[in-house]
mmCIF file of C-alpha atoms and ligand atoms in Angstrom:
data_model
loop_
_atom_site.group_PDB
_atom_site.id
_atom_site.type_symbol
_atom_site.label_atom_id
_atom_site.label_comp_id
_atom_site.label_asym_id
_atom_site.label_seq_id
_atom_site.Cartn_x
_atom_site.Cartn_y
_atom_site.Cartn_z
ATOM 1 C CA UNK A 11 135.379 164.546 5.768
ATOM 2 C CA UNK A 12 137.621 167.042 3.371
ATOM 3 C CA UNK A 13 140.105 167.309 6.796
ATOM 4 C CA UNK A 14 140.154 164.018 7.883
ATOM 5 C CA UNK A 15 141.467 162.688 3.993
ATOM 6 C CA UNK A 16 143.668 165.878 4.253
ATOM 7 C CA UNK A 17 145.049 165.057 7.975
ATOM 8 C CA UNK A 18 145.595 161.463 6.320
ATOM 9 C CA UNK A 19 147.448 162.618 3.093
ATOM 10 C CA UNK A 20 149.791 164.203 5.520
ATOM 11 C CA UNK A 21 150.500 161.297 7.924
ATOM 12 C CA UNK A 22 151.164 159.185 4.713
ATOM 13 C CA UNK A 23 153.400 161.664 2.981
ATOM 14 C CA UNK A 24 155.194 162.114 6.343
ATOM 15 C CA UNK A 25 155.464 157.239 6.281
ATOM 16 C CA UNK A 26 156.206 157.790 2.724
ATOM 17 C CA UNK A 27 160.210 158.039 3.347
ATOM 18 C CA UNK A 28 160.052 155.366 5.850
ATOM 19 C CA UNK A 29 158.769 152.720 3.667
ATOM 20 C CA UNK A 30 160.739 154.473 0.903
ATOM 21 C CA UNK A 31 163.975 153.172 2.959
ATOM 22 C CA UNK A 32 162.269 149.858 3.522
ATOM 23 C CA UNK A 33 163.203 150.487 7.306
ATOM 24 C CA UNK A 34 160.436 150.683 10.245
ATOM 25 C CA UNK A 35 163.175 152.617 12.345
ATOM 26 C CA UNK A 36 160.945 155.884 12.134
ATOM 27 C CA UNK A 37 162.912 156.420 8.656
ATOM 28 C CA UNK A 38 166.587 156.251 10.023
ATOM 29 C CA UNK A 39 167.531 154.576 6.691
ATOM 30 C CA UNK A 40 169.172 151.580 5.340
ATOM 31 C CA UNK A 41 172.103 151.123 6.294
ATOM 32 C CA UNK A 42 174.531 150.538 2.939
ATOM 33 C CA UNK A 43 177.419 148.872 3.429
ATOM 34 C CA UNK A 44 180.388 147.778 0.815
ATOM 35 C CA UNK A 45 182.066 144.276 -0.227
ATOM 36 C CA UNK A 46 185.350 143.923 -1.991
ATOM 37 C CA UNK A 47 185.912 141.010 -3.968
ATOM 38 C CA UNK A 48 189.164 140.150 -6.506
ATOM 39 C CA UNK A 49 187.399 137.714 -8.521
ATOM 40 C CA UNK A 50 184.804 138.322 -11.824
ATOM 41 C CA UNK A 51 181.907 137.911 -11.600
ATOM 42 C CA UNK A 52 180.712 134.066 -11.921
ATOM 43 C CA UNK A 53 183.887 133.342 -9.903
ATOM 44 C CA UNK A 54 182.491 131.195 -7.118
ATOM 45 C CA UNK A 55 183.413 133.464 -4.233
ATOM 46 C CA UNK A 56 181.975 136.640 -6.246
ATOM 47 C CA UNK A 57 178.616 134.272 -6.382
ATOM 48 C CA UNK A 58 178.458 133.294 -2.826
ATOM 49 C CA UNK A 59 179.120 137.499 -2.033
ATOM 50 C CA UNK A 60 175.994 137.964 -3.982
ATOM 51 C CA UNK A 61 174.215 135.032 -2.120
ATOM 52 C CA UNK A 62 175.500 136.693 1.327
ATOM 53 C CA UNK A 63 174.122 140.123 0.040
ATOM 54 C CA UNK A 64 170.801 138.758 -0.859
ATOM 55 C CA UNK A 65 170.340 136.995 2.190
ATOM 56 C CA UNK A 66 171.205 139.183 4.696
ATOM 57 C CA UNK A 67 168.774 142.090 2.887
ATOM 58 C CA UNK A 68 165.941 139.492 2.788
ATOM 59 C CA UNK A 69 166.630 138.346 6.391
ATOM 60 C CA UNK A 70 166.723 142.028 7.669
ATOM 61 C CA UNK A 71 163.657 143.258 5.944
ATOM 62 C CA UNK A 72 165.769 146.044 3.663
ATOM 63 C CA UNK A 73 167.369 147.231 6.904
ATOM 64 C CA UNK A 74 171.083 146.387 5.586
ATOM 65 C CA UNK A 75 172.126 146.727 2.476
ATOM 66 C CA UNK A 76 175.341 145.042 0.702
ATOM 67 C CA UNK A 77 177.120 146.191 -2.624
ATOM 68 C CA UNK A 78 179.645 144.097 -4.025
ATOM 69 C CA UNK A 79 182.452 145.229 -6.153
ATOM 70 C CA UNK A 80 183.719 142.253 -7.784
ATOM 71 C CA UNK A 81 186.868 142.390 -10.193
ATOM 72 C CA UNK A 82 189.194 144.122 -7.477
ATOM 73 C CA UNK A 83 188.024 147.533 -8.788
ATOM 74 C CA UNK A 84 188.179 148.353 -5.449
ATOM 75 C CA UNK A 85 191.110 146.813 -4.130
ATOM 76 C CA UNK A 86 193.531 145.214 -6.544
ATOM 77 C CA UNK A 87 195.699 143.537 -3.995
ATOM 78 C CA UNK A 88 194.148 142.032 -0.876
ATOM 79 C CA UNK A 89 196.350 143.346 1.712
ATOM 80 C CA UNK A 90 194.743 146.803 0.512
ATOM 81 C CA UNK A 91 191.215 145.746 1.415
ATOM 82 C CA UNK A 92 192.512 143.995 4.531
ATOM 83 C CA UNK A 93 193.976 147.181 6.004
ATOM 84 C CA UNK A 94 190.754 149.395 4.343
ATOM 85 C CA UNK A 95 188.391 146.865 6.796
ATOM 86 C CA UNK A 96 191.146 147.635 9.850
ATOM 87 C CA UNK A 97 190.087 151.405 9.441
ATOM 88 C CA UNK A 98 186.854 151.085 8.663
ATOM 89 C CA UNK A 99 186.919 152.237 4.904
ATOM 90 C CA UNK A 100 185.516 148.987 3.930
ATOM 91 C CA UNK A 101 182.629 146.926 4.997
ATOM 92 C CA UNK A 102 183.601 143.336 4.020
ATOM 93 C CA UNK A 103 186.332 141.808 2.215
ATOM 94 C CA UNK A 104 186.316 137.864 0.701
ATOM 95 C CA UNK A 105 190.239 137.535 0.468
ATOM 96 C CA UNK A 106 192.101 134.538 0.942
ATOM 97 C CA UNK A 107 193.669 133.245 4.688
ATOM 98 C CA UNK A 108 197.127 133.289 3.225
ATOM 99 C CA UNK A 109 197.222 137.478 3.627
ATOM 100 C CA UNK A 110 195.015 137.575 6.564
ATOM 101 C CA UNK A 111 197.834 135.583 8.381
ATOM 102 C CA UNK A 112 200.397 138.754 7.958
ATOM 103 C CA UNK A 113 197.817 140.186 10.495
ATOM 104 C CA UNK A 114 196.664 137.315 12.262
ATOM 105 C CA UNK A 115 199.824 135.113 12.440
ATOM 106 C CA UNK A 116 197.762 132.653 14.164
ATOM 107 C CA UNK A 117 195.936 131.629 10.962
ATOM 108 C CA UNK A 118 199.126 130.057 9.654
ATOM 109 C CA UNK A 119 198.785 126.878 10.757
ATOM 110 C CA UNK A 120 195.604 126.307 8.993
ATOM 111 C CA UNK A 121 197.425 126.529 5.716
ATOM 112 C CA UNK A 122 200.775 124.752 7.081
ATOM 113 C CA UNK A 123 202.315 123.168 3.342
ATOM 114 C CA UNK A 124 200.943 119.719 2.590
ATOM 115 C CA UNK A 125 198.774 119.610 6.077
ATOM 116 C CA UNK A 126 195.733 118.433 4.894
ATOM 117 C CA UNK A 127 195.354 115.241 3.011
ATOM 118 C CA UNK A 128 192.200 116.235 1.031
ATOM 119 C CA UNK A 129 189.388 118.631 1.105
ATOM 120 C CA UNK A 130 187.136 116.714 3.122
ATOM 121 C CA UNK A 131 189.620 116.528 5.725
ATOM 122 C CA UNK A 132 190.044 120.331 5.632
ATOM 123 C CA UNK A 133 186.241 120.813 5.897
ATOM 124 C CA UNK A 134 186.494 118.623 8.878
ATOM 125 C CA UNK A 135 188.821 120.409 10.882
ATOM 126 C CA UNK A 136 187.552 123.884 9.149
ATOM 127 C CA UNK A 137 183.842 123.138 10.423
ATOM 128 C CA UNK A 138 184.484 121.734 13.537
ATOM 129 C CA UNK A 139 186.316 123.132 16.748
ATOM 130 C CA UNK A 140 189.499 123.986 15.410
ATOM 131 C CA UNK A 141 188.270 126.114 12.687
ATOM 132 C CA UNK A 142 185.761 128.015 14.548
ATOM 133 C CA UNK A 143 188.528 129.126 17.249
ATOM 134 C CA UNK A 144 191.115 130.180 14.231
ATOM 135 C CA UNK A 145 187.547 132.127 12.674
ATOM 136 C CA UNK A 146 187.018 133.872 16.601
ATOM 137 C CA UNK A 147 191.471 134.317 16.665
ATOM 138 C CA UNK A 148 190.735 137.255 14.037
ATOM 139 C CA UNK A 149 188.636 139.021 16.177
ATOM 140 C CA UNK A 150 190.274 137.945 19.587
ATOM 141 C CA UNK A 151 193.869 139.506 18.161
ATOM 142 C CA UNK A 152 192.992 142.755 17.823
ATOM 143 C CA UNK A 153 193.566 142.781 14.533
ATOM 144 C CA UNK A 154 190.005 145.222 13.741
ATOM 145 C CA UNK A 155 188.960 142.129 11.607
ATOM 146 C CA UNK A 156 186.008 139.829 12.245
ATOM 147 C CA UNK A 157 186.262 136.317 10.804
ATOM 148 C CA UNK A 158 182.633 135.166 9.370
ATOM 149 C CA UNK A 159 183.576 132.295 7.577
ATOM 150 C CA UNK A 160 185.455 130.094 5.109
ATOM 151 C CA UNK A 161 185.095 128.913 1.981
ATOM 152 C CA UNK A 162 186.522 126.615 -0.584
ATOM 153 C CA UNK A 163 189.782 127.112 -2.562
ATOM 154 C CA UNK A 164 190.989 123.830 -3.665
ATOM 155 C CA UNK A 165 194.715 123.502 -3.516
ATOM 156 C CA UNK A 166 197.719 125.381 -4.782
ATOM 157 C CA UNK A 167 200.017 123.944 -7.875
ATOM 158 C CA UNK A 168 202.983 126.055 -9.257
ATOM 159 C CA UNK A 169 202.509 127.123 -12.993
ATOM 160 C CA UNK A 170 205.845 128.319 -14.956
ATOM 161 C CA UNK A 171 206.591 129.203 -18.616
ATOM 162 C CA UNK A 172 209.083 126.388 -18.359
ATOM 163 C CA UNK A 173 208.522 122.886 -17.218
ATOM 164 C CA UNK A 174 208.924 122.034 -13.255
ATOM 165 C CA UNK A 175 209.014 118.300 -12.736
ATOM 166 C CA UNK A 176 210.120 118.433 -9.426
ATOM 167 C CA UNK A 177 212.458 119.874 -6.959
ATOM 168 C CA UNK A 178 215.383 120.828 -8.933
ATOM 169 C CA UNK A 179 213.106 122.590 -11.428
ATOM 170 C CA UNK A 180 211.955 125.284 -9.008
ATOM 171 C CA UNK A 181 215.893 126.353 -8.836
ATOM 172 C CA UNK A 182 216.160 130.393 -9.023
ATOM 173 C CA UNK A 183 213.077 130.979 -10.282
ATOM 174 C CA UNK A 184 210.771 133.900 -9.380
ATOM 175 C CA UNK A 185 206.944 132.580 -8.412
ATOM 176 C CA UNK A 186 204.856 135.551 -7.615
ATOM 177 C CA UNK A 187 203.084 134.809 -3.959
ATOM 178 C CA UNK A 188 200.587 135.789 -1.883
ATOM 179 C CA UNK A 189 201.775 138.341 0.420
ATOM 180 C CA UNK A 190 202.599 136.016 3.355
ATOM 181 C CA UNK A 191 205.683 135.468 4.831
ATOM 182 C CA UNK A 192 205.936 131.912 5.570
ATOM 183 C CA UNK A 193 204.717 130.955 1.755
ATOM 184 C CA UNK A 194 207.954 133.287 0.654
ATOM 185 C CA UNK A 195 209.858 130.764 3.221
ATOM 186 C CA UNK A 196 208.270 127.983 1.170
ATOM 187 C CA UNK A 197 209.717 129.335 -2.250
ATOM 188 C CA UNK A 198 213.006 130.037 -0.464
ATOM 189 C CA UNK A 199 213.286 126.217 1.100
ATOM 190 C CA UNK A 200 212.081 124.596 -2.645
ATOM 191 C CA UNK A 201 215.279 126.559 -4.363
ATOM 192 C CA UNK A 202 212.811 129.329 -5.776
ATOM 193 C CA UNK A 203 212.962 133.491 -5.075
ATOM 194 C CA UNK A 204 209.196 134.399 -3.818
ATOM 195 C CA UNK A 205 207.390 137.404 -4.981
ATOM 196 C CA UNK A 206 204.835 139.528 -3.306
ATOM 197 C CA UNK A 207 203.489 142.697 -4.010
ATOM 198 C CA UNK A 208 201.378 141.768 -7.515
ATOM 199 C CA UNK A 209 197.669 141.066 -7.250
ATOM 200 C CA UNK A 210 196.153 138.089 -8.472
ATOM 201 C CA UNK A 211 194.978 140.422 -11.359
ATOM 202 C CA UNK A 212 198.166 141.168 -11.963
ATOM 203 C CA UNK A 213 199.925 138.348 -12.243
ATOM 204 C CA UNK A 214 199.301 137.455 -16.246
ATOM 205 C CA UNK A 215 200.949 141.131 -17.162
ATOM 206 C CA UNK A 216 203.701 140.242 -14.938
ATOM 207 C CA UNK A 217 204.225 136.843 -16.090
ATOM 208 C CA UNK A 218 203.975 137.909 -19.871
ATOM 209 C CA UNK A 219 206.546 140.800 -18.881
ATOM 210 C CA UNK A 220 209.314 138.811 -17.684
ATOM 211 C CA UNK A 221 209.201 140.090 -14.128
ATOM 212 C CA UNK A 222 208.318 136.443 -12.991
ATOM 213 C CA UNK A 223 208.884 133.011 -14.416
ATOM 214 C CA UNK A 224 205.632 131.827 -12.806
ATOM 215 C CA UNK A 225 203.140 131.468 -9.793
ATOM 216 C CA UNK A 226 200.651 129.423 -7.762
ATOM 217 C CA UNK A 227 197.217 129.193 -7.341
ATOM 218 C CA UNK A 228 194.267 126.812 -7.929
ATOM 219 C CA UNK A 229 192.554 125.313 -11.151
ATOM 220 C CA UNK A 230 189.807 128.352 -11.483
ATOM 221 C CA UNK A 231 192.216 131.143 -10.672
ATOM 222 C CA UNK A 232 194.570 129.934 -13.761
ATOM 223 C CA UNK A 233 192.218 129.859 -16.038
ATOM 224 C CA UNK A 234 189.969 133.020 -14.982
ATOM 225 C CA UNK A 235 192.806 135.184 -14.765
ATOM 226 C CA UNK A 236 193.819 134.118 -17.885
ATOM 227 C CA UNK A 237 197.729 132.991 -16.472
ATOM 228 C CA UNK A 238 197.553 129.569 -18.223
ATOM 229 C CA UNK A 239 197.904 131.562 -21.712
ATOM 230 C CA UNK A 240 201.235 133.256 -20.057
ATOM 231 C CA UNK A 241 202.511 130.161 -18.097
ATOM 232 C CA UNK A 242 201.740 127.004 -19.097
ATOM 233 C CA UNK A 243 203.227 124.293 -17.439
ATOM 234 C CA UNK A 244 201.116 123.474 -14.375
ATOM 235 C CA UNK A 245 202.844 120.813 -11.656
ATOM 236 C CA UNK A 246 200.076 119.287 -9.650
ATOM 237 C CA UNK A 247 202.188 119.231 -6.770
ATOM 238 C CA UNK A 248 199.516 120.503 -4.336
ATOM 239 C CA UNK A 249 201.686 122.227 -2.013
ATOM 240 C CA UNK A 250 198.966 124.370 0.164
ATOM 241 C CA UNK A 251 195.290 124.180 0.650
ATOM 242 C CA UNK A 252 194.571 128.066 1.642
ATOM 243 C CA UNK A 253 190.673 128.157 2.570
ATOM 244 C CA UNK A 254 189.361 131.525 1.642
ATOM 245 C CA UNK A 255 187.217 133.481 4.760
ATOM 246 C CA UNK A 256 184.699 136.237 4.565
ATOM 247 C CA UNK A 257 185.921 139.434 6.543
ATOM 248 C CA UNK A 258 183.860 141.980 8.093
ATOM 249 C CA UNK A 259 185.683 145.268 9.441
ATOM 250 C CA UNK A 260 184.983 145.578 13.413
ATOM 251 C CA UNK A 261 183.408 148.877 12.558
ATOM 252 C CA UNK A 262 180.481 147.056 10.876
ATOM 253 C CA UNK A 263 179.341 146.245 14.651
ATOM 254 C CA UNK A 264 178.389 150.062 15.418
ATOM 255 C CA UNK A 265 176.907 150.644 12.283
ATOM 256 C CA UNK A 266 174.167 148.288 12.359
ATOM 257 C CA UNK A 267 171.958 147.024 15.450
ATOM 258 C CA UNK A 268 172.936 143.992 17.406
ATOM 259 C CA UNK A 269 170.013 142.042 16.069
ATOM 260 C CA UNK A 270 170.865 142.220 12.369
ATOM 261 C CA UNK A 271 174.612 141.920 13.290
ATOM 262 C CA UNK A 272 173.892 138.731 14.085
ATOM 263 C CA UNK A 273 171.543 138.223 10.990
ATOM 264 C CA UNK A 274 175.070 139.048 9.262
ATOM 265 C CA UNK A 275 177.165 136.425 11.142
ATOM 266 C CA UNK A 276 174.100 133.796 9.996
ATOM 267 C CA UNK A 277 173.416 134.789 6.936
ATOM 268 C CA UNK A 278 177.743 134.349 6.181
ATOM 269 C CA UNK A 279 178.115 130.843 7.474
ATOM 270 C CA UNK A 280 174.806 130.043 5.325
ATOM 271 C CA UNK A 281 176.684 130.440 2.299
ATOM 272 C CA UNK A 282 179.386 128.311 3.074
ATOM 273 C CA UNK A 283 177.732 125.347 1.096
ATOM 274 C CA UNK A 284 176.325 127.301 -1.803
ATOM 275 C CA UNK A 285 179.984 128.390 -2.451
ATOM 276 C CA UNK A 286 181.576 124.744 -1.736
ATOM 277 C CA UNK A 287 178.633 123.488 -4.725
ATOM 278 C CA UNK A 288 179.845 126.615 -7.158
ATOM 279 C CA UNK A 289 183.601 125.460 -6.400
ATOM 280 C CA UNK A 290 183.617 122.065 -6.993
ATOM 281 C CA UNK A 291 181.311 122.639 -10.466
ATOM 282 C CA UNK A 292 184.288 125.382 -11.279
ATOM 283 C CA UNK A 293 187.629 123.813 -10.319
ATOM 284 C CA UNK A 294 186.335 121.284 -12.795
ATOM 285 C CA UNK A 295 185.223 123.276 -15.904
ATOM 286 C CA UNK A 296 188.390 125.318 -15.001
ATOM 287 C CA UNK A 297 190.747 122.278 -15.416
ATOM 288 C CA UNK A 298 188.971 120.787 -18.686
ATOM 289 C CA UNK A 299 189.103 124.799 -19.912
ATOM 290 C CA UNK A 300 192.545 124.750 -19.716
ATOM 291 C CA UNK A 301 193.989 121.196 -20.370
ATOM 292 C CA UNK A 302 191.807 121.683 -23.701
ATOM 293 C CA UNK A 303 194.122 125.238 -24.698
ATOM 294 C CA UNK A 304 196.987 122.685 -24.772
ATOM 295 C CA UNK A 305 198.201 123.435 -20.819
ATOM 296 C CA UNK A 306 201.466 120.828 -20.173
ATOM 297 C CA UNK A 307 199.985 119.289 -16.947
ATOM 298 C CA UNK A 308 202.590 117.534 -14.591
ATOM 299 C CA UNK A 309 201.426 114.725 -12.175
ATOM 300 C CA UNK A 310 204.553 114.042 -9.748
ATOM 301 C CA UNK A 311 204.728 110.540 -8.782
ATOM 302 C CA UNK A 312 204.579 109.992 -4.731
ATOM 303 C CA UNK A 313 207.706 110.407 -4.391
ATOM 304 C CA UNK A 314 208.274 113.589 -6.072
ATOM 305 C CA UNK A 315 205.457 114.940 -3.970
ATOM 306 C CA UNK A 316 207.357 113.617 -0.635
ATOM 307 C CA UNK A 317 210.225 115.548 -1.771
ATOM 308 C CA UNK A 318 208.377 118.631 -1.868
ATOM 309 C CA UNK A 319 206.996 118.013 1.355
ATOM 310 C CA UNK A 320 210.402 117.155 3.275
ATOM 311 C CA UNK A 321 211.800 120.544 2.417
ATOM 312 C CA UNK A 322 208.897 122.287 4.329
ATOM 313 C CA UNK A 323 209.375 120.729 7.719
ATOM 314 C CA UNK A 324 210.959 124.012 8.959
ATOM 315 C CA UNK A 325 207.812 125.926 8.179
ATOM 316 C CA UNK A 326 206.141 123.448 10.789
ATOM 317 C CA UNK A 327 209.068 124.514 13.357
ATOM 318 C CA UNK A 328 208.615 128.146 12.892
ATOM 319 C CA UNK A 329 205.101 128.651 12.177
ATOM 320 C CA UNK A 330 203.322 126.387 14.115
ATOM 321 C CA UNK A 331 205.251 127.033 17.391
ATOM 322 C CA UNK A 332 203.271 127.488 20.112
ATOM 323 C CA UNK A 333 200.352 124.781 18.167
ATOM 324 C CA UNK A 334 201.878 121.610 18.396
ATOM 325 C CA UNK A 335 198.978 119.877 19.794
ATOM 326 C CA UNK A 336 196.640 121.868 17.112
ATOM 327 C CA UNK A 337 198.722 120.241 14.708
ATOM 328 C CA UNK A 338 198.360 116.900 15.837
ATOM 329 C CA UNK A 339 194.764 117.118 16.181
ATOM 330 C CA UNK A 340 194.720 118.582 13.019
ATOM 331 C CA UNK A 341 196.557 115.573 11.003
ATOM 332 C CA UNK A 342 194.702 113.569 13.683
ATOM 333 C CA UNK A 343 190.867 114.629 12.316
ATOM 334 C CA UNK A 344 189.248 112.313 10.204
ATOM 335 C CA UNK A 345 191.731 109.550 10.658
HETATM 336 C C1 BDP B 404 193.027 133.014 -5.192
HETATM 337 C C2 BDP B 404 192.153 133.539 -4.088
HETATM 338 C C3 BDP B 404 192.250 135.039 -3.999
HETATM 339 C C4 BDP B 404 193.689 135.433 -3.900
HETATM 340 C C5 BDP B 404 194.474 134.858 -5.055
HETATM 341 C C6 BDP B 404 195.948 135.252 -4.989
HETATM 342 O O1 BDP B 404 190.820 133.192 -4.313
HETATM 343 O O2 BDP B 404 191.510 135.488 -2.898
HETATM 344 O O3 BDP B 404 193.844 136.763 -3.907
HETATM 345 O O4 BDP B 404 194.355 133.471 -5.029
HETATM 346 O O5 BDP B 404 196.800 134.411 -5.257
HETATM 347 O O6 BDP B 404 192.992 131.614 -5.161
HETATM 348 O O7 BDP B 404 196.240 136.418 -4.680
#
């Protein structure tokens, strides 16, 4: 009786580090892999990372594991965690389209200047055909990136530390971008001098420094990045809506089994809704955060909006050669 209990303290010593790893691979471990995020926590991105952690460690029993580094501790400027996921250095990355496109030139015309006419006519064309062949273009280009899917960033508005009321305002001055070519172009063709190279995180110093009169981004970046204290005349002008998209390096493929890879690519387009909820409750809180610290908020009239969007008729030329008929459907979805 003595060797039997004995034999079976041994067998469950030797299960102990299986279940210890919460795997039933005969103890081969969880696999832990890393997320980079720019935004605080609370942001709605950072949530829906958590929400995409939780769900894919439920959904493979423990087998996969996902950290999230939220704050851009890990990567300040999202070209760095684009090309750490390109060499496998980095797991995933939530960035924002607009930097992806310097890799993926492709994914330009799904942020074209003034292209959609609201965000249910983005979702539209993001959720249906269109979007899911710009999502499998990452992948398909080479580019080391898998796209798993988007999620909402409302639209971009210049902010200044002096009043733009249109146009003419935007004359020489320096609006910190996202690194992306064609928005530089945009700058260039409004009168302006585009600036890349500054994380989102680091735009307030540089604002507050003198280095630029301004930049662009939506209601919740403003305000969580603090930028409305350092530039605070906003111009609703609307110019881009950029959708943000979930990246997973191509390396992630080997390191897990094919099974929960696709658990992964599921468990990433589930929280494409959760995020959408968290956005629209904080693009709204944002804006009342802000208009209440005494932000100067500009609404152009119609036809200071068409002026805007006349000068950026090149960008359609250059960028979205080659996607005419994309285009078309594009404007076409919804009508
Ligand atoms: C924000 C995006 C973030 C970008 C940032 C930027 O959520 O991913 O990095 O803009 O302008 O809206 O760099």
């Amino acid at each position: 009786m003595k060797k039997v209990f004995a034999l079976l303290l041994i067998i469950a010593a030797a299960m102990l580090p299986v279940f210890a790893n919460g795997t039933a691979e005969g103890g081969a471990g969880t696999v832990e892999l890393v997320l980079s995020e720019v935004h605080a926590e609370g942001y709605p991105t950072t949530l829906a990372d958590y929400e995409f952690a939780r769900l894919v460690n439920e959904r493979t029993e423990g087998r996969v594991n996902i950290t999230v580094y939220s704050g851009g501790t890990l990567y300040g400027e999202e070209t760095g965690s684009i090309e750490a996921l390109q060499v496998g250095d980095l797991d995933f990355a939530r960035v924002s389209a607009s930097p992806v496109a310097s890799y993926v030139p492709a994914l330009n015309v799904i942020q074209l200047p003034y292209l959609y006419r609201d965000a249910d006519h983005m979702w539209q064309v993001l959720n249906g055909p269109i979007g899911q062949e710009m999502l499998d273009e990452i992948q398909a280009s080479g580019s080391g990136l898998v796209g798993l899917c988007y999620y909402d960033a409302g639209s971009r508005n210049f902010y200044t530390t002096t009043p733009v009321q249109g146009v003419d305002d935007m004359a020489g001055l320096k609006i910190r971008l996202q690194n992306n070519a064609m928005m530089v172009e945009m700058v260039r063709l409004l009168g302006g001098n585009g600036v890349t190279g500054i994380g989102p995180n680091e735009v307030y110093s540089a604002i507050s420094q003198g280095t630029i009169d301004g930049a662009e981004n939506n209601w919740p970046t403003y305000e969580s990045m603090g930028d409305y204290e350092a530039a605070p005349y906003f111009i609703l002008d609307g110019h881009t809506r950029v959708p943000e998209i979930l990246l997973a390096s191509e390396t992630v493929i080997d390191k897990v089994s094919a099974e929960d890879w696709e658990i992964i690519k599921e468990c990433a387009k589930e929280t494409q809704e959760y995020e959408i909820e968290q956005w629209n409750l904080r693009e709204e809180s944002s804006r009342e955060k802000v208009v209440a610290a005494g932000v100067t908020v500009y609404e152009p009239t119609a036809e200071e909006i068409q002026e805007f969007q006349d000068l950026m008729s090149p960008l359609y030329a250059t960028y979205g050669a080659g996607y005419e008929d994309m285009i078309q459907e594009i404007i076409n979805t919804g009508l």
